[in-house]
Tab-separated table of C-alpha atoms and ligand atoms in Angstrom:
chain	number	residue	atom	x	y	z
A	1	MET	CA	111.177	110.680	76.525
A	2	ASN	CA	112.043	109.005	79.796
A	3	ARG	CA	115.377	109.231	81.579
A	4	ASP	CA	116.134	105.545	81.875
A	5	ASN	CA	119.057	105.742	79.482
A	6	VAL	CA	117.519	103.165	77.199
A	7	PRO	CA	117.407	103.935	73.491
A	8	PHE	CA	113.637	103.527	73.163
A	9	LEU	CA	110.422	104.740	74.688
A	10	ARG	CA	108.984	103.203	77.820
A	11	ARG	CA	105.447	103.645	79.113
A	12	GLY	CA	105.287	105.331	82.524
A	13	LEU	CA	103.964	103.546	85.567
A	14	MET	CA	101.713	104.540	88.449
A	15	LEU	CA	103.452	103.905	91.757
A	16	VAL	CA	100.746	103.895	94.412
A	17	LEU	CA	101.733	104.164	98.051
A	18	SER	CA	99.005	103.545	100.614
A	19	SER	CA	99.149	103.236	104.378
A	20	PRO	CA	97.264	104.259	107.463
A	21	SER	CA	98.000	107.891	108.348
A	22	GLY	CA	101.228	108.078	110.316
A	23	ALA	CA	102.978	105.044	108.843
A	24	GLY	CA	105.645	107.261	107.301
A	25	LYS	CA	104.325	107.390	103.753
A	26	THR	CA	104.805	111.131	103.272
A	27	THR	CA	108.440	111.039	104.425
A	28	ILE	CA	109.128	108.062	102.177
A	29	SER	CA	107.436	109.741	99.192
A	30	ARG	CA	109.487	112.913	99.602
A	31	ALA	CA	112.744	110.974	99.788
A	32	ILE	CA	111.985	108.969	96.650
A	33	LEU	CA	110.898	112.042	94.698
A	34	LYS	CA	114.098	113.847	95.636
A	35	HIS	CA	116.333	111.176	94.122
A	36	ASP	CA	114.284	109.985	91.195
A	37	LEU	CA	114.082	112.423	88.310
A	38	ASN	CA	111.668	110.275	86.363
A	39	LEU	CA	109.053	110.331	89.108
A	40	THR	CA	106.551	113.126	89.744
A	41	MET	CA	103.835	113.380	92.335
A	42	SER	CA	100.194	113.253	91.340
A	43	ILE	CA	98.448	116.204	92.946
A	44	SER	CA	94.988	115.234	94.124
A	45	VAL	CA	91.886	117.343	94.376
A	46	THR	CA	90.262	117.459	97.804
A	47	THR	CA	87.366	119.041	99.647
A	48	ARG	CA	89.296	118.802	102.951
A	49	PRO	CA	90.170	122.148	104.551
A	50	MET	CA	93.768	123.230	103.929
A	51	ARG	CA	96.203	122.680	106.847
A	52	PRO	CA	98.410	125.599	107.932
A	53	SER	CA	101.555	124.125	106.368
A	54	GLU	CA	99.901	123.267	103.059
A	55	VAL	CA	100.022	125.092	99.745
A	56	ASP	CA	97.163	125.016	97.229
A	57	GLY	CA	98.348	123.433	93.971
A	58	GLU	CA	101.354	121.795	95.651
A	59	ASP	CA	99.950	119.530	98.346
A	60	TYR	CA	96.453	119.353	96.896
A	61	TYR	CA	94.090	121.365	94.775
A	62	PHE	CA	91.598	122.506	97.393
A	63	VAL	CA	88.080	122.749	95.993
A	64	ASP	CA	84.521	122.852	97.325
A	65	GLU	CA	82.117	119.936	97.006
A	66	LYS	CA	80.277	121.511	94.077
A	67	LYS	CA	83.463	121.718	92.013
A	68	PHE	CA	84.488	118.195	93.047
A	69	LYS	CA	81.146	116.763	91.926
A	70	LEU	CA	81.402	118.634	88.658
A	71	MET	CA	84.785	116.995	88.059
A	72	ILE	CA	83.240	113.565	88.742
A	73	ASN	CA	80.351	114.245	86.353
A	74	ARG	CA	82.697	115.418	83.635
A	75	GLY	CA	84.775	112.243	83.950
A	76	GLN	CA	87.845	114.272	84.923
A	77	LEU	CA	88.861	112.025	87.827
A	78	LEU	CA	90.745	108.779	87.399
A	79	GLU	CA	89.558	107.643	90.819
A	80	TYR	CA	88.007	109.258	93.865
A	81	ALA	CA	86.920	108.363	97.368
A	82	ASN	CA	85.430	109.724	100.529
A	83	VAL	CA	88.109	109.531	103.230
A	84	PHE	CA	87.287	110.714	106.774
A	85	GLY	CA	84.250	112.611	105.469
A	86	ASN	CA	86.100	114.533	102.752
A	87	PHE	CA	86.403	113.797	99.053
A	88	TYR	CA	89.755	113.098	97.443
A	89	GLY	CA	90.384	112.354	93.781
A	90	THR	CA	93.064	112.091	91.105
A	91	PRO	CA	92.826	114.383	88.060
A	92	LYS	CA	92.923	112.119	85.003
A	93	GLN	CA	94.523	114.201	82.248
A	94	PRO	CA	97.954	114.886	83.811
A	95	VAL	CA	98.320	111.173	84.559
A	96	GLU	CA	97.496	110.095	81.016
A	97	ASP	CA	99.890	112.656	79.537
A	98	ALA	CA	102.711	111.620	81.843
A	99	LEU	CA	102.329	107.895	81.224
A	100	LEU	CA	102.407	108.390	77.471
A	101	ASN	CA	105.634	110.356	77.814
A	102	GLY	CA	107.341	107.638	79.828
A	103	GLN	CA	107.040	109.642	83.031
A	104	ASP	CA	106.298	107.707	86.230
A	105	ILE	CA	103.838	109.065	88.744
A	106	LEU	CA	103.694	108.640	92.485
A	107	PHE	CA	100.251	108.483	94.088
A	108	ASP	CA	99.487	108.888	97.765
A	109	ILE	CA	95.958	107.514	97.720
A	110	ASP	CA	93.928	105.242	99.957
A	111	TRP	CA	92.818	101.630	99.429
A	112	GLN	CA	89.508	102.680	97.858
A	113	GLY	CA	91.278	104.613	95.115
A	114	THR	CA	93.786	101.803	94.601
A	115	GLN	CA	90.924	99.337	94.203
A	116	GLN	CA	89.373	101.542	91.537
A	117	LEU	CA	92.653	101.638	89.614
A	118	ALA	CA	93.067	97.869	89.956
A	119	ASP	CA	89.515	97.320	88.661
A	120	ASN	CA	89.998	99.661	85.705
A	121	GLU	CA	91.031	97.690	82.603
A	122	ASN	CA	93.129	100.571	81.274
A	123	ALA	CA	94.735	101.655	84.514
A	124	LYS	CA	95.594	98.297	86.024
A	125	LYS	CA	98.449	97.503	83.646
A	126	ASP	CA	100.173	100.733	84.707
A	127	LEU	CA	99.664	100.091	88.409
A	128	VAL	CA	102.444	99.226	90.857
A	129	SER	CA	100.880	99.205	94.302
A	130	VAL	CA	102.767	99.288	97.593
A	131	PHE	CA	101.219	99.160	101.054
A	132	ILE	CA	103.235	100.567	103.940
A	133	LEU	CA	102.690	99.239	107.456
A	134	PRO	CA	103.955	100.819	110.673
A	135	PRO	CA	106.248	98.592	112.785
A	136	ASN	CA	103.764	98.779	115.705
A	137	THR	CA	100.741	100.764	116.926
A	138	ILE	CA	102.663	102.827	119.479
A	139	GLU	CA	104.875	104.161	116.739
A	140	LEU	CA	101.807	104.890	114.620
A	141	GLU	CA	100.151	106.949	117.373
A	142	ASN	CA	103.413	108.798	118.118
A	143	ARG	CA	103.777	109.785	114.488
A	144	LEU	CA	100.176	110.979	114.319
A	145	ARG	CA	100.621	113.119	117.416
A	146	ALA	CA	104.013	114.441	116.341
A	147	ARG	CA	102.311	116.026	113.355
A	148	ALA	CA	100.157	118.083	115.734
A	149	GLN	CA	98.308	119.565	112.819
A	150	ASP	CA	95.002	117.871	113.358
A	151	PRO	CA	92.681	118.333	116.342
A	152	GLU	CA	92.658	115.520	118.951
A	153	GLU	CA	89.278	114.321	117.731
A	154	ILE	CA	90.717	113.758	114.245
A	155	VAL	CA	93.788	111.958	115.643
A	156	GLN	CA	91.467	109.553	117.492
A	157	GLN	CA	89.356	109.095	114.392
A	158	ARG	CA	92.440	108.276	112.332
A	159	MET	CA	93.752	105.817	114.947
A	160	SER	CA	90.502	103.898	114.926
A	161	LYS	CA	90.466	103.915	111.118
A	162	ALA	CA	94.035	102.599	110.927
A	163	ALA	CA	92.999	99.045	111.794
A	164	ASP	CA	90.387	99.123	109.030
A	165	GLU	CA	92.826	100.485	106.496
A	166	MET	CA	95.489	97.926	107.341
A	167	SER	CA	93.064	95.095	106.607
A	168	HIS	CA	93.461	95.973	102.914
A	169	TYR	CA	97.146	95.063	102.669
A	170	ARG	CA	96.305	91.954	100.634
A	171	GLU	CA	95.027	94.024	97.732
A	172	TYR	CA	98.537	95.408	97.059
A	173	LYS	CA	101.357	93.891	95.067
A	174	TYR	CA	104.079	94.832	97.575
A	175	VAL	CA	103.952	95.333	101.355
A	176	ILE	CA	106.669	97.100	103.335
A	177	VAL	CA	106.950	97.294	107.133
A	178	ASN	CA	108.424	100.732	107.663
A	179	ASP	CA	110.847	100.122	110.495
A	180	ASP	CA	113.522	102.282	108.978
A	181	ILE	CA	112.784	105.083	106.501
A	182	GLU	CA	116.042	104.701	104.603
A	183	ALA	CA	115.578	100.952	104.162
A	184	SER	CA	111.977	101.448	103.001
A	185	VAL	CA	113.069	104.063	100.462
A	186	LYS	CA	115.757	101.730	99.107
A	187	CYS	CA	113.225	98.947	98.859
A	188	ILE	CA	110.824	101.071	96.804
A	189	GLU	CA	113.677	102.227	94.576
A	190	LYS	CA	114.433	98.580	93.838
A	191	ILE	CA	110.793	97.900	93.059
A	192	LEU	CA	110.917	100.791	90.586
A	193	VAL	CA	114.045	99.467	88.899
A	194	ALA	CA	112.380	96.103	88.336
A	195	GLU	CA	108.936	97.383	87.351
A	196	ARG	CA	110.398	99.780	84.798
A	197	ILE	CA	111.911	96.948	82.809
A	198	CYS	CA	108.714	94.892	82.688
A	199	ILE	CA	108.385	93.842	79.083
A	200	GLU	CA	104.958	95.457	78.611
A	201	ARG	CA	106.288	98.843	79.733
A	202	GLN	CA	109.153	98.838	77.256
A	203	ILE	CA	106.952	99.779	74.357
A	204	GLY	CA	109.810	100.544	71.982
A	205	LEU	CA	111.487	97.223	72.665
A	206	HIS	CA	110.070	95.285	69.731
A	207	GLU	CA	111.357	97.787	67.191
A	208	PHE	CA	114.688	97.989	68.999
A	209	VAL	CA	115.173	94.216	68.850
A	210	GLN	CA	114.074	94.158	65.200
A	211	ASN	CA	116.787	96.693	64.419
A	212	LEU	CA	119.372	94.730	66.381
A	213	ARG	CA	118.463	91.615	64.431
A	214	THR	CA	118.460	93.180	61.008
A	215	SER	CA	121.735	95.026	61.544
A	216	SER	CA	123.588	92.014	62.934
B	301	5GP	P1	95.282	113.650	104.248
B	301	5GP	O1	93.994	114.364	104.529
B	301	5GP	O2	95.984	113.214	105.493
B	301	5GP	O3	96.171	114.437	103.336
B	301	5GP	O4	94.917	112.333	103.448
B	301	5GP	C1	93.993	111.433	103.988
B	301	5GP	C2	93.947	110.176	103.146
B	301	5GP	O5	93.444	110.477	101.853
B	301	5GP	C3	95.301	109.506	102.949
B	301	5GP	O6	95.159	108.133	103.257
B	301	5GP	C4	95.578	109.678	101.485
B	301	5GP	O7	96.284	108.569	100.976
B	301	5GP	C5	94.185	109.741	100.905
B	301	5GP	N1	94.155	110.445	99.618
B	301	5GP	C6	94.803	111.587	99.267
B	301	5GP	N2	94.557	111.904	97.996
B	301	5GP	C7	93.745	110.935	97.506
B	301	5GP	C8	93.138	110.701	96.224
B	301	5GP	O8	93.300	111.432	95.261
B	301	5GP	N3	92.360	109.592	96.127
B	301	5GP	C9	92.139	108.725	97.158
B	301	5GP	N4	91.390	107.672	96.926
B	301	5GP	N5	92.695	108.925	98.366
B	301	5GP	C10	93.482	110.012	98.540
């Protein structure tokens, strides 16, 4: 059951947050997850090398390319993409289980993955996509450097990719300019409140109304 305090079952939703690296998406995601008990993070599979601060099974499942391709061939990924020369993908089963149980899932995936979800007849009705823009490019570069986890060459690569990534903002339902983390978090929380009461997500609603009508 979900924790919306409604007396019937709701289908979960897939909240996708995309942005160029350094737009503040990770900070925003952490803040939302902390306050929202009905939201869990989808843990992606990646072939990217693990960063020093990362934990296998928490940040990502780190696998080699052979294993990743096996997962593709077995149909175990809901979506996948090559980002900066590494593969990233979303394991399908945990998402399907969560949605059925009325659990919402937060995805930190790129525009390619979001497009795949939007083009998938089954997935698109569960999709709530949000694109996060930085307030300006100076801020974007500062945030990328402040991380200091990636070599300079990668930082430069990501900066030049940012313009490309930002061109995809139109493919999202909501766009937020992240000037202020707290305001952006509040904004996404409001989106969640509204999207959760979409009629098609309230799958127990029909029966609930029938009962209200027959007992009145
Ligand atoms: P990073 O290597 O910085 O953790 O992530 C690089 C990019 O890969 C980010 O833009 C992130 O959104 C994207 N990404 C992470 N996991 C997935 C995934 O499962 N699918 C797709 N399509 N992109 C992902």
